[in-house]
Amino acid sequence: MVLKGRGLFSHGVSERFTTFLSNIRLTDAQKADGATKRESVCSALNWKYYSSTSGTNNSFYVGSWGKLTRIRPPRDVDVLFKLPNSVYERFQGKTGNKQSQLLQEVKNVLVSSFPKTDIRGDGPVVLVPFQSYAVELLPAFVLNSGQYWIPITASGGSYKTFDPDAEIKHINNSNGKTNNNTLDLVRMLKCWQAHCSVPLKSFYLELLAVKFLDQWEHAGKSKTYYDWMARDFFAWLVNQAWGTLYVPGTWESLSLRDAWKSKAQSAYERAAKATQNEADNLPYTAGEDWQKIFGTDIPLT
């Protein structure tokens, strides 16, 4: 059965993108490894700040692990750790850059537990670079609103409001409305980002994917439309240069600038060729075009 609006070979498109998305999903072993690294870091902090050996209490995944936009090869495991309010009060009594001193204390706790690991404080996170995964540990204080304060060390130090629940809800709401298109598109875009060295942060790609799908006429359709989704996203993205994105929950404005525009234009041109080659029953040629955008995780046929 041929779907209305698609060519005879749309089934091949569905198979190609199904395989692609399967190839970039974390394996169960990789997920378990990331969880183990998170638990080892958080157990050290729980012992210091709560006299507990739990590897999960007072912490949760944020970033790609919290939003399930993670892909392989594995990237960092982003974890928020909730510090007691008493720690905030203690550091408020100090002089100088309080936030830098806070990160230094958290770093030193972890150095004591992992003396052979090159742990670094890189505000607002403490980076713990294990061999298989780096854990990006984000120390935070819970606000009455349910949001968090995270330490910013630049310009003498300050706290910044962070709303991970709002960010996760933003992705999940879009994904629910689009039949999983949102998570699939974000994961694909992260492959483009890595393969083509695109100077756009993953967080920006998440916000852009949601914004695009909010107005794309085929949102919610199956993987037989994913060649069109990629092509139409890149065409749309080119026109977002110097636009503004807003962070869910805090509504901080983020300027897109245009350093990535030429990469988006090239991706659009290649995706347009690939889509036409799919329609012309030239799957291998289409695969060559797709691999120029996404790398070898997307199959040639």
PDB file of C-alpha atoms in Angstrom:
ATOM      1  CA  MET A   1       0.000   0.000   0.000  1.00  0.00           C
ATOM      2  CA  VAL A   2       1.375   3.405  -0.998  1.00  0.00           C
ATOM      3  CA  LEU A   3       0.800   6.316   1.348  1.00  0.00           C
ATOM      4  CA  LYS A   4      -0.930   9.284  -0.202  1.00  0.00           C
ATOM      5  CA  GLY A   5       1.588  11.953  -1.150  1.00  0.00           C
ATOM      6  CA  ARG A   6       4.583   9.601  -1.179  1.00  0.00           C
ATOM      7  CA  GLY A   7       6.249   7.722  -3.971  1.00  0.00           C
ATOM      8  CA  LEU A   8       6.377   3.991  -4.572  1.00  0.00           C
ATOM      9  CA  PHE A   9       9.640   3.657  -2.643  1.00  0.00           C
ATOM     10  CA  SER A  10       8.681   5.330   0.620  1.00  0.00           C
ATOM     11  CA  HIS A  11       8.905   1.950   2.368  1.00  0.00           C
ATOM     12  CA  GLY A  12      12.647   2.009   1.691  1.00  0.00           C
ATOM     13  CA  VAL A  13      12.833   5.453   3.315  1.00  0.00           C
ATOM     14  CA  SER A  14      11.133   4.082   6.413  1.00  0.00           C
ATOM     15  CA  GLU A  15      13.558   1.154   6.600  1.00  0.00           C
ATOM     16  CA  ARG A  16      16.581   3.412   6.110  1.00  0.00           C
ATOM     17  CA  PHE A  17      15.613   5.813   8.890  1.00  0.00           C
ATOM     18  CA  THR A  18      14.481   3.019  11.207  1.00  0.00           C
ATOM     19  CA  THR A  19      17.927   1.440  10.875  1.00  0.00           C
ATOM     20  CA  PHE A  20      19.627   4.827  11.300  1.00  0.00           C
ATOM     21  CA  LEU A  21      17.787   5.579  14.527  1.00  0.00           C
ATOM     22  CA  SER A  22      18.459   2.080  15.830  1.00  0.00           C
ATOM     23  CA  ASN A  23      22.173   2.471  15.082  1.00  0.00           C
ATOM     24  CA  ILE A  24      22.469   5.635  17.183  1.00  0.00           C
ATOM     25  CA  ARG A  25      20.487   4.509  20.236  1.00  0.00           C
ATOM     26  CA  LEU A  26      22.500   3.732  23.344  1.00  0.00           C
ATOM     27  CA  THR A  27      22.778   0.030  24.058  1.00  0.00           C
ATOM     28  CA  ASP A  28      21.523  -1.379  27.355  1.00  0.00           C
ATOM     29  CA  ALA A  29      25.146  -1.834  28.410  1.00  0.00           C
ATOM     30  CA  GLN A  30      25.938   1.816  27.666  1.00  0.00           C
ATOM     31  CA  LYS A  31      22.902   2.964  29.654  1.00  0.00           C
ATOM     32  CA  ALA A  32      23.926   0.766  32.571  1.00  0.00           C
ATOM     33  CA  ASP A  33      27.489   2.074  32.399  1.00  0.00           C
ATOM     34  CA  GLY A  34      26.265   5.675  32.483  1.00  0.00           C
ATOM     35  CA  ALA A  35      24.025   4.881  35.450  1.00  0.00           C
ATOM     36  CA  THR A  36      26.955   3.299  37.294  1.00  0.00           C
ATOM     37  CA  LYS A  37      29.103   6.377  36.748  1.00  0.00           C
ATOM     38  CA  ARG A  38      26.303   8.639  37.979  1.00  0.00           C
ATOM     39  CA  GLU A  39      25.846   6.510  41.102  1.00  0.00           C
ATOM     40  CA  SER A  40      29.546   6.495  41.958  1.00  0.00           C
ATOM     41  CA  VAL A  41      29.707  10.295  41.795  1.00  0.00           C
ATOM     42  CA  CYS A  42      26.466  10.895  43.680  1.00  0.00           C
ATOM     43  CA  SER A  43      27.262   8.399  46.432  1.00  0.00           C
ATOM     44  CA  ALA A  44      30.419  10.383  47.247  1.00  0.00           C
ATOM     45  CA  LEU A  45      28.437  13.625  47.410  1.00  0.00           C
ATOM     46  CA  ASN A  46      25.596  12.075  49.401  1.00  0.00           C
ATOM     47  CA  TRP A  47      28.105  10.850  51.967  1.00  0.00           C
ATOM     48  CA  LYS A  48      29.624  14.322  52.278  1.00  0.00           C
ATOM     49  CA  TYR A  49      26.409  16.345  52.408  1.00  0.00           C
ATOM     50  CA  TYR A  50      23.747  13.913  53.692  1.00  0.00           C
ATOM     51  CA  SER A  51      25.681  11.128  55.489  1.00  0.00           C
ATOM     52  CA  SER A  52      24.144   8.662  53.033  1.00  0.00           C
ATOM     53  CA  THR A  53      25.709   6.182  50.628  1.00  0.00           C
ATOM     54  CA  SER A  54      22.858   6.342  48.095  1.00  0.00           C
ATOM     55  CA  GLY A  55      23.943   6.651  44.488  1.00  0.00           C
ATOM     56  CA  THR A  56      20.670   8.184  43.346  1.00  0.00           C
ATOM     57  CA  ASN A  57      19.135  10.238  46.180  1.00  0.00           C
ATOM     58  CA  ASN A  58      19.207  14.034  45.810  1.00  0.00           C
ATOM     59  CA  SER A  59      20.077  13.728  42.122  1.00  0.00           C
ATOM     60  CA  PHE A  60      18.528  13.205  38.715  1.00  0.00           C
ATOM     61  CA  TYR A  61      19.520  13.201  35.066  1.00  0.00           C
ATOM     62  CA  VAL A  62      19.366  16.444  33.116  1.00  0.00           C
ATOM     63  CA  GLY A  63      20.497  17.306  29.596  1.00  0.00           C
ATOM     64  CA  SER A  64      20.275  14.554  27.003  1.00  0.00           C
ATOM     65  CA  TRP A  65      19.928  11.833  29.647  1.00  0.00           C
ATOM     66  CA  GLY A  66      16.992  13.610  31.265  1.00  0.00           C
ATOM     67  CA  LYS A  67      15.278  14.340  27.948  1.00  0.00           C
ATOM     68  CA  LEU A  68      16.212  10.986  26.339  1.00  0.00           C
ATOM     69  CA  THR A  69      17.845  12.729  23.380  1.00  0.00           C
ATOM     70  CA  ARG A  70      21.129  10.900  24.002  1.00  0.00           C
ATOM     71  CA  ILE A  71      22.854   9.084  21.129  1.00  0.00           C
ATOM     72  CA  ARG A  72      25.892   6.941  20.595  1.00  0.00           C
ATOM     73  CA  PRO A  73      28.786   7.136  20.573  1.00  0.00           C
ATOM     74  CA  PRO A  74      28.176   8.035  24.210  1.00  0.00           C
ATOM     75  CA  ARG A  75      28.540  11.648  25.260  1.00  0.00           C
ATOM     76  CA  ASP A  76      28.565  13.133  28.754  1.00  0.00           C
ATOM     77  CA  VAL A  77      26.143  12.044  31.457  1.00  0.00           C
ATOM     78  CA  ASP A  78      24.541  15.226  32.837  1.00  0.00           C
ATOM     79  CA  VAL A  79      23.474  14.955  36.479  1.00  0.00           C
ATOM     80  CA  LEU A  80      22.007  17.565  38.832  1.00  0.00           C
ATOM     81  CA  PHE A  81      22.854  17.166  42.505  1.00  0.00           C
ATOM     82  CA  LYS A  82      20.713  18.983  45.069  1.00  0.00           C
ATOM     83  CA  LEU A  83      22.822  20.526  47.803  1.00  0.00           C
ATOM     84  CA  PRO A  84      21.341  21.268  51.243  1.00  0.00           C
ATOM     85  CA  ASN A  85      20.224  24.844  51.918  1.00  0.00           C
ATOM     86  CA  SER A  86      22.708  24.910  54.799  1.00  0.00           C
ATOM     87  CA  VAL A  87      25.506  24.772  52.223  1.00  0.00           C
ATOM     88  CA  TYR A  88      24.092  27.840  50.491  1.00  0.00           C
ATOM     89  CA  GLU A  89      23.962  29.719  53.807  1.00  0.00           C
ATOM     90  CA  ARG A  90      27.532  28.704  54.623  1.00  0.00           C
ATOM     91  CA  PHE A  91      28.883  30.017  51.339  1.00  0.00           C
ATOM     92  CA  GLN A  92      26.863  33.214  51.605  1.00  0.00           C
ATOM     93  CA  GLY A  93      29.003  34.030  54.640  1.00  0.00           C
ATOM     94  CA  LYS A  94      32.201  33.894  52.590  1.00  0.00           C
ATOM     95  CA  THR A  95      33.900  36.743  50.755  1.00  0.00           C
ATOM     96  CA  GLY A  96      35.022  36.707  47.135  1.00  0.00           C
ATOM     97  CA  ASN A  97      33.603  34.519  44.396  1.00  0.00           C
ATOM     98  CA  LYS A  98      31.236  32.300  46.391  1.00  0.00           C
ATOM     99  CA  GLN A  99      30.192  30.236  43.384  1.00  0.00           C
ATOM    100  CA  SER A 100      33.782  29.424  42.418  1.00  0.00           C
ATOM    101  CA  GLN A 101      34.501  28.375  46.017  1.00  0.00           C
ATOM    102  CA  LEU A 102      31.395  26.175  46.015  1.00  0.00           C
ATOM    103  CA  LEU A 103      32.487  24.370  42.851  1.00  0.00           C
ATOM    104  CA  GLN A 104      35.958  23.961  44.299  1.00  0.00           C
ATOM    105  CA  GLU A 105      34.533  22.287  47.398  1.00  0.00           C
ATOM    106  CA  VAL A 106      32.399  19.884  45.343  1.00  0.00           C
ATOM    107  CA  LYS A 107      35.394  19.152  43.124  1.00  0.00           C
ATOM    108  CA  ASN A 108      37.585  18.385  46.153  1.00  0.00           C
ATOM    109  CA  VAL A 109      35.003  15.944  47.521  1.00  0.00           C
ATOM    110  CA  LEU A 110      35.145  14.045  44.244  1.00  0.00           C
ATOM    111  CA  VAL A 111      38.938  14.243  43.969  1.00  0.00           C
ATOM    112  CA  SER A 112      39.126  12.469  47.329  1.00  0.00           C
ATOM    113  CA  SER A 113      36.953   9.643  45.945  1.00  0.00           C
ATOM    114  CA  PHE A 114      38.570   9.474  42.505  1.00  0.00           C
ATOM    115  CA  PRO A 115      42.201  10.595  42.998  1.00  0.00           C
ATOM    116  CA  LYS A 116      43.382   9.234  39.638  1.00  0.00           C
ATOM    117  CA  THR A 117      40.729  11.085  37.629  1.00  0.00           C
ATOM    118  CA  ASP A 118      41.442  14.551  36.217  1.00  0.00           C
ATOM    119  CA  ILE A 119      38.419  16.280  37.767  1.00  0.00           C
ATOM    120  CA  ARG A 120      37.824  19.884  36.737  1.00  0.00           C
ATOM    121  CA  GLY A 121      35.512  22.645  37.851  1.00  0.00           C
ATOM    122  CA  ASP A 122      34.124  24.383  34.782  1.00  0.00           C
ATOM    123  CA  GLY A 123      31.245  26.560  36.017  1.00  0.00           C
ATOM    124  CA  PRO A 124      28.480  25.704  36.392  1.00  0.00           C
ATOM    125  CA  VAL A 125      29.546  22.015  36.345  1.00  0.00           C
ATOM    126  CA  VAL A 126      32.223  19.775  37.805  1.00  0.00           C
ATOM    127  CA  LEU A 127      33.510  17.464  35.085  1.00  0.00           C
ATOM    128  CA  VAL A 128      34.456  13.921  36.100  1.00  0.00           C
ATOM    129  CA  PRO A 129      36.063  12.349  32.989  1.00  0.00           C
ATOM    130  CA  PHE A 130      35.828   8.599  33.506  1.00  0.00           C
ATOM    131  CA  GLN A 131      37.227   6.445  30.711  1.00  0.00           C
ATOM    132  CA  SER A 132      33.915   5.436  29.134  1.00  0.00           C
ATOM    133  CA  TYR A 133      31.819   8.432  30.160  1.00  0.00           C
ATOM    134  CA  ALA A 134      32.378  11.883  31.558  1.00  0.00           C
ATOM    135  CA  VAL A 135      29.903  12.867  34.243  1.00  0.00           C
ATOM    136  CA  GLU A 136      28.975  16.563  34.154  1.00  0.00           C
ATOM    137  CA  LEU A 137      27.854  17.189  37.711  1.00  0.00           C
ATOM    138  CA  LEU A 138      25.694  20.271  38.218  1.00  0.00           C
ATOM    139  CA  PRO A 139      25.460  21.302  41.889  1.00  0.00           C
ATOM    140  CA  ALA A 140      22.230  23.187  42.578  1.00  0.00           C
ATOM    141  CA  PHE A 141      19.988  24.624  45.266  1.00  0.00           C
ATOM    142  CA  VAL A 142      16.227  24.051  45.187  1.00  0.00           C
ATOM    143  CA  LEU A 143      14.099  27.213  45.089  1.00  0.00           C
ATOM    144  CA  ASN A 144      10.586  27.536  46.535  1.00  0.00           C
ATOM    145  CA  SER A 145       9.266  27.672  42.956  1.00  0.00           C
ATOM    146  CA  GLY A 146      10.606  24.182  42.255  1.00  0.00           C
ATOM    147  CA  GLN A 147      13.268  25.661  39.990  1.00  0.00           C
ATOM    148  CA  TYR A 148      16.972  25.623  40.856  1.00  0.00           C
ATOM    149  CA  TRP A 149      19.854  27.980  41.347  1.00  0.00           C
ATOM    150  CA  ILE A 150      23.075  26.888  39.698  1.00  0.00           C
ATOM    151  CA  PRO A 151      26.478  28.505  40.282  1.00  0.00           C
ATOM    152  CA  ILE A 152      27.942  30.739  37.590  1.00  0.00           C
ATOM    153  CA  THR A 153      31.596  31.526  38.269  1.00  0.00           C
ATOM    154  CA  ALA A 154      32.143  34.224  35.623  1.00  0.00           C
ATOM    155  CA  SER A 155      32.206  37.959  36.366  1.00  0.00           C
ATOM    156  CA  GLY A 156      32.739  37.567  40.086  1.00  0.00           C
ATOM    157  CA  GLY A 157      30.129  34.854  40.556  1.00  0.00           C
ATOM    158  CA  SER A 158      26.334  34.681  40.591  1.00  0.00           C
ATOM    159  CA  TYR A 159      23.459  32.206  40.606  1.00  0.00           C
ATOM    160  CA  LYS A 160      21.334  31.476  37.559  1.00  0.00           C
ATOM    161  CA  THR A 161      17.814  30.054  37.537  1.00  0.00           C
ATOM    162  CA  PHE A 162      17.474  26.646  35.892  1.00  0.00           C
ATOM    163  CA  ASP A 163      14.225  24.774  35.253  1.00  0.00           C
ATOM    164  CA  PRO A 164      15.021  21.213  34.123  1.00  0.00           C
ATOM    165  CA  ASP A 165      11.427  20.044  34.615  1.00  0.00           C
ATOM    166  CA  ALA A 166      10.173  22.685  32.174  1.00  0.00           C
ATOM    167  CA  GLU A 167      12.819  21.709  29.624  1.00  0.00           C
ATOM    168  CA  ILE A 168      11.897  18.019  29.855  1.00  0.00           C
ATOM    169  CA  LYS A 169       8.181  18.826  29.643  1.00  0.00           C
ATOM    170  CA  HIS A 170       8.823  20.984  26.551  1.00  0.00           C
ATOM    171  CA  ILE A 171      10.392  18.028  24.735  1.00  0.00           C
ATOM    172  CA  ASN A 172       7.886  15.467  26.001  1.00  0.00           C
ATOM    173  CA  ASN A 173       4.848  17.552  25.044  1.00  0.00           C
ATOM    174  CA  SER A 174       6.147  17.989  21.515  1.00  0.00           C
ATOM    175  CA  ASN A 175       7.093  14.335  21.228  1.00  0.00           C
ATOM    176  CA  GLY A 176       3.638  13.253  22.354  1.00  0.00           C
ATOM    177  CA  LYS A 177       1.956  15.482  19.787  1.00  0.00           C
ATOM    178  CA  THR A 178       4.204  14.350  16.930  1.00  0.00           C
ATOM    179  CA  ASN A 179       4.222  10.559  17.289  1.00  0.00           C
ATOM    180  CA  ASN A 180       7.875  10.522  18.422  1.00  0.00           C
ATOM    181  CA  ASN A 181       9.047  12.779  15.583  1.00  0.00           C
ATOM    182  CA  THR A 182      10.641  15.176  18.075  1.00  0.00           C
ATOM    183  CA  LEU A 183      13.044  12.759  19.735  1.00  0.00           C
ATOM    184  CA  ASP A 184      13.885  11.166  16.396  1.00  0.00           C
ATOM    185  CA  LEU A 185      14.633  14.527  14.767  1.00  0.00           C
ATOM    186  CA  VAL A 186      16.780  15.719  17.691  1.00  0.00           C
ATOM    187  CA  ARG A 187      18.841  12.529  17.621  1.00  0.00           C
ATOM    188  CA  MET A 188      19.329  12.833  13.872  1.00  0.00           C
ATOM    189  CA  LEU A 189      20.390  16.458  14.228  1.00  0.00           C
ATOM    190  CA  LYS A 190      22.952  15.556  16.858  1.00  0.00           C
ATOM    191  CA  CYS A 191      24.522  13.178  14.320  1.00  0.00           C
ATOM    192  CA  TRP A 192      24.632  16.042  11.812  1.00  0.00           C
ATOM    193  CA  GLN A 193      26.143  18.289  14.471  1.00  0.00           C
ATOM    194  CA  ALA A 194      28.925  15.783  15.203  1.00  0.00           C
ATOM    195  CA  HIS A 195      29.584  14.603  11.634  1.00  0.00           C
ATOM    196  CA  CYS A 196      29.653  18.072  10.065  1.00  0.00           C
ATOM    197  CA  SER A 197      31.146  19.979  13.033  1.00  0.00           C
ATOM    198  CA  VAL A 198      28.119  22.264  13.232  1.00  0.00           C
ATOM    199  CA  PRO A 199      28.608  25.158  15.691  1.00  0.00           C
ATOM    200  CA  LEU A 200      25.162  24.802  17.282  1.00  0.00           C
ATOM    201  CA  LYS A 201      24.751  23.474  20.828  1.00  0.00           C
ATOM    202  CA  SER A 202      22.628  20.377  21.338  1.00  0.00           C
ATOM    203  CA  PHE A 203      20.226  22.368  23.521  1.00  0.00           C
ATOM    204  CA  TYR A 204      19.635  24.794  20.651  1.00  0.00           C
ATOM    205  CA  LEU A 205      18.948  21.869  18.303  1.00  0.00           C
ATOM    206  CA  GLU A 206      16.319  20.568  20.739  1.00  0.00           C
ATOM    207  CA  LEU A 207      14.538  23.918  20.839  1.00  0.00           C
ATOM    208  CA  LEU A 208      14.764  24.258  17.064  1.00  0.00           C
ATOM    209  CA  ALA A 209      13.325  20.775  16.489  1.00  0.00           C
ATOM    210  CA  VAL A 210      10.288  21.566  18.650  1.00  0.00           C
ATOM    211  CA  LYS A 211       9.784  24.929  16.953  1.00  0.00           C
ATOM    212  CA  PHE A 212      10.040  23.396  13.484  1.00  0.00           C
ATOM    213  CA  LEU A 213       7.626  20.548  14.195  1.00  0.00           C
ATOM    214  CA  ASP A 214       5.098  22.987  15.654  1.00  0.00           C
ATOM    215  CA  GLN A 215       4.585  24.325  12.132  1.00  0.00           C
ATOM    216  CA  TRP A 216       5.534  21.394   9.855  1.00  0.00           C
ATOM    217  CA  GLU A 217       2.508  20.138   7.927  1.00  0.00           C
ATOM    218  CA  HIS A 218       3.554  16.469   8.176  1.00  0.00           C
ATOM    219  CA  ALA A 219       4.305  16.426  11.908  1.00  0.00           C
ATOM    220  CA  GLY A 220       3.093  13.210  13.522  1.00  0.00           C
ATOM    221  CA  LYS A 221       3.463  11.067  10.411  1.00  0.00           C
ATOM    222  CA  SER A 222       5.505   7.904  10.193  1.00  0.00           C
ATOM    223  CA  LYS A 223       9.131   7.342   9.220  1.00  0.00           C
ATOM    224  CA  THR A 224       8.128   7.176   5.568  1.00  0.00           C
ATOM    225  CA  TYR A 225       8.196  10.980   5.807  1.00  0.00           C
ATOM    226  CA  TYR A 226      11.586  11.282   7.504  1.00  0.00           C
ATOM    227  CA  ASP A 227      13.436  12.159   4.299  1.00  0.00           C
ATOM    228  CA  TRP A 228      11.034  15.061   3.897  1.00  0.00           C
ATOM    229  CA  MET A 229      11.390  15.911   7.586  1.00  0.00           C
ATOM    230  CA  ALA A 230      15.171  16.219   7.268  1.00  0.00           C
ATOM    231  CA  ARG A 231      14.973  18.179   4.011  1.00  0.00           C
ATOM    232  CA  ASP A 232      12.278  20.548   5.246  1.00  0.00           C
ATOM    233  CA  PHE A 233      13.986  21.106   8.597  1.00  0.00           C
ATOM    234  CA  PHE A 234      17.239  22.220   6.975  1.00  0.00           C
ATOM    235  CA  ALA A 235      15.361  24.482   4.531  1.00  0.00           C
ATOM    236  CA  TRP A 236      13.540  26.028   7.498  1.00  0.00           C
ATOM    237  CA  LEU A 237      16.694  26.281   9.593  1.00  0.00           C
ATOM    238  CA  VAL A 238      18.523  28.383   7.008  1.00  0.00           C
ATOM    239  CA  ASN A 239      15.904  31.083   7.549  1.00  0.00           C
ATOM    240  CA  GLN A 240      16.368  31.078  11.347  1.00  0.00           C
ATOM    241  CA  ALA A 241      19.743  32.834  11.228  1.00  0.00           C
ATOM    242  CA  TRP A 242      19.929  35.666  13.766  1.00  0.00           C
ATOM    243  CA  GLY A 243      16.659  34.493  15.276  1.00  0.00           C
ATOM    244  CA  THR A 244      15.978  34.110  18.996  1.00  0.00           C
ATOM    245  CA  LEU A 245      15.108  31.047  21.061  1.00  0.00           C
ATOM    246  CA  TYR A 246      13.666  31.054  24.567  1.00  0.00           C
ATOM    247  CA  VAL A 247      14.589  28.667  27.371  1.00  0.00           C
ATOM    248  CA  PRO A 248      11.510  26.845  28.757  1.00  0.00           C
ATOM    249  CA  GLY A 249      10.692  27.798  32.314  1.00  0.00           C
ATOM    250  CA  THR A 250      12.989  30.821  32.636  1.00  0.00           C
ATOM    251  CA  TRP A 251      12.402  32.358  29.179  1.00  0.00           C
ATOM    252  CA  GLU A 252      16.015  33.408  28.899  1.00  0.00           C
ATOM    253  CA  SER A 253      16.642  34.568  25.314  1.00  0.00           C
ATOM    254  CA  LEU A 254      19.286  32.849  23.197  1.00  0.00           C
ATOM    255  CA  SER A 255      20.588  34.360  19.972  1.00  0.00           C
ATOM    256  CA  LEU A 256      21.122  31.887  17.150  1.00  0.00           C
ATOM    257  CA  ARG A 257      23.567  34.109  15.223  1.00  0.00           C
ATOM    258  CA  ASP A 258      24.648  32.583  11.900  1.00  0.00           C
ATOM    259  CA  ALA A 259      27.982  30.759  12.234  1.00  0.00           C
ATOM    260  CA  TRP A 260      26.160  27.508  11.375  1.00  0.00           C
ATOM    261  CA  LYS A 261      24.185  28.836   8.374  1.00  0.00           C
ATOM    262  CA  SER A 262      26.490  27.567   5.622  1.00  0.00           C
ATOM    263  CA  LYS A 263      26.430  24.075   7.188  1.00  0.00           C
ATOM    264  CA  ALA A 264      22.615  24.169   7.219  1.00  0.00           C
ATOM    265  CA  GLN A 265      22.530  25.309   3.576  1.00  0.00           C
ATOM    266  CA  SER A 266      24.825  22.450   2.529  1.00  0.00           C
ATOM    267  CA  ALA A 267      22.723  19.975   4.508  1.00  0.00           C
ATOM    268  CA  TYR A 268      19.553  21.220   2.836  1.00  0.00           C
ATOM    269  CA  GLU A 269      21.035  20.884  -0.653  1.00  0.00           C
ATOM    270  CA  ARG A 270      22.225  17.344   0.069  1.00  0.00           C
ATOM    271  CA  ALA A 271      18.921  16.372   1.691  1.00  0.00           C
ATOM    272  CA  ALA A 272      16.999  17.730  -1.308  1.00  0.00           C
ATOM    273  CA  LYS A 273      19.154  15.580  -3.626  1.00  0.00           C
ATOM    274  CA  ALA A 274      18.754  12.552  -1.384  1.00  0.00           C
ATOM    275  CA  THR A 275      14.998  12.948  -1.223  1.00  0.00           C
ATOM    276  CA  GLN A 276      14.763  13.203  -4.992  1.00  0.00           C
ATOM    277  CA  ASN A 277      16.969  10.143  -5.400  1.00  0.00           C
ATOM    278  CA  GLU A 278      14.706   8.238  -3.005  1.00  0.00           C
ATOM    279  CA  ALA A 279      11.723   9.182  -5.182  1.00  0.00           C
ATOM    280  CA  ASP A 280      13.619   8.160  -8.337  1.00  0.00           C
ATOM    281  CA  ASN A 281      14.388   4.700  -6.869  1.00  0.00           C
ATOM    282  CA  LEU A 282      18.114   5.381  -6.574  1.00  0.00           C
ATOM    283  CA  PRO A 283      18.563   4.225  -2.964  1.00  0.00           C
ATOM    284  CA  TYR A 284      22.356   3.833  -3.035  1.00  0.00           C
ATOM    285  CA  THR A 285      22.856   7.320  -4.462  1.00  0.00           C
ATOM    286  CA  ALA A 286      20.427   8.666  -1.878  1.00  0.00           C
ATOM    287  CA  GLY A 287      22.389   6.866   0.832  1.00  0.00           C
ATOM    288  CA  GLU A 288      25.599   8.544  -0.278  1.00  0.00           C
ATOM    289  CA  ASP A 289      23.902  11.927   0.065  1.00  0.00           C
ATOM    290  CA  TRP A 290      22.492  11.071   3.508  1.00  0.00           C
ATOM    291  CA  GLN A 291      25.890   9.923   4.737  1.00  0.00           C
ATOM    292  CA  LYS A 292      27.380  13.296   3.806  1.00  0.00           C
ATOM    293  CA  ILE A 293      24.925  14.810   6.292  1.00  0.00           C
ATOM    294  CA  PHE A 294      24.651  12.226   9.061  1.00  0.00           C
ATOM    295  CA  GLY A 295      27.702   9.974   8.761  1.00  0.00           C
ATOM    296  CA  THR A 296      27.858   6.223   8.300  1.00  0.00           C
ATOM    297  CA  ASP A 297      25.240   5.348  10.918  1.00  0.00           C
ATOM    298  CA  ILE A 298      22.614   5.974   8.245  1.00  0.00           C
ATOM    299  CA  PRO A 299      22.819   3.039   5.827  1.00  0.00           C
ATOM    300  CA  LEU A 300      23.649   3.345   2.127  1.00  0.00           C
ATOM    301  CA  THR A 301      20.633   1.218   1.184  1.00  0.00           C
TER     302      THR A 301
END
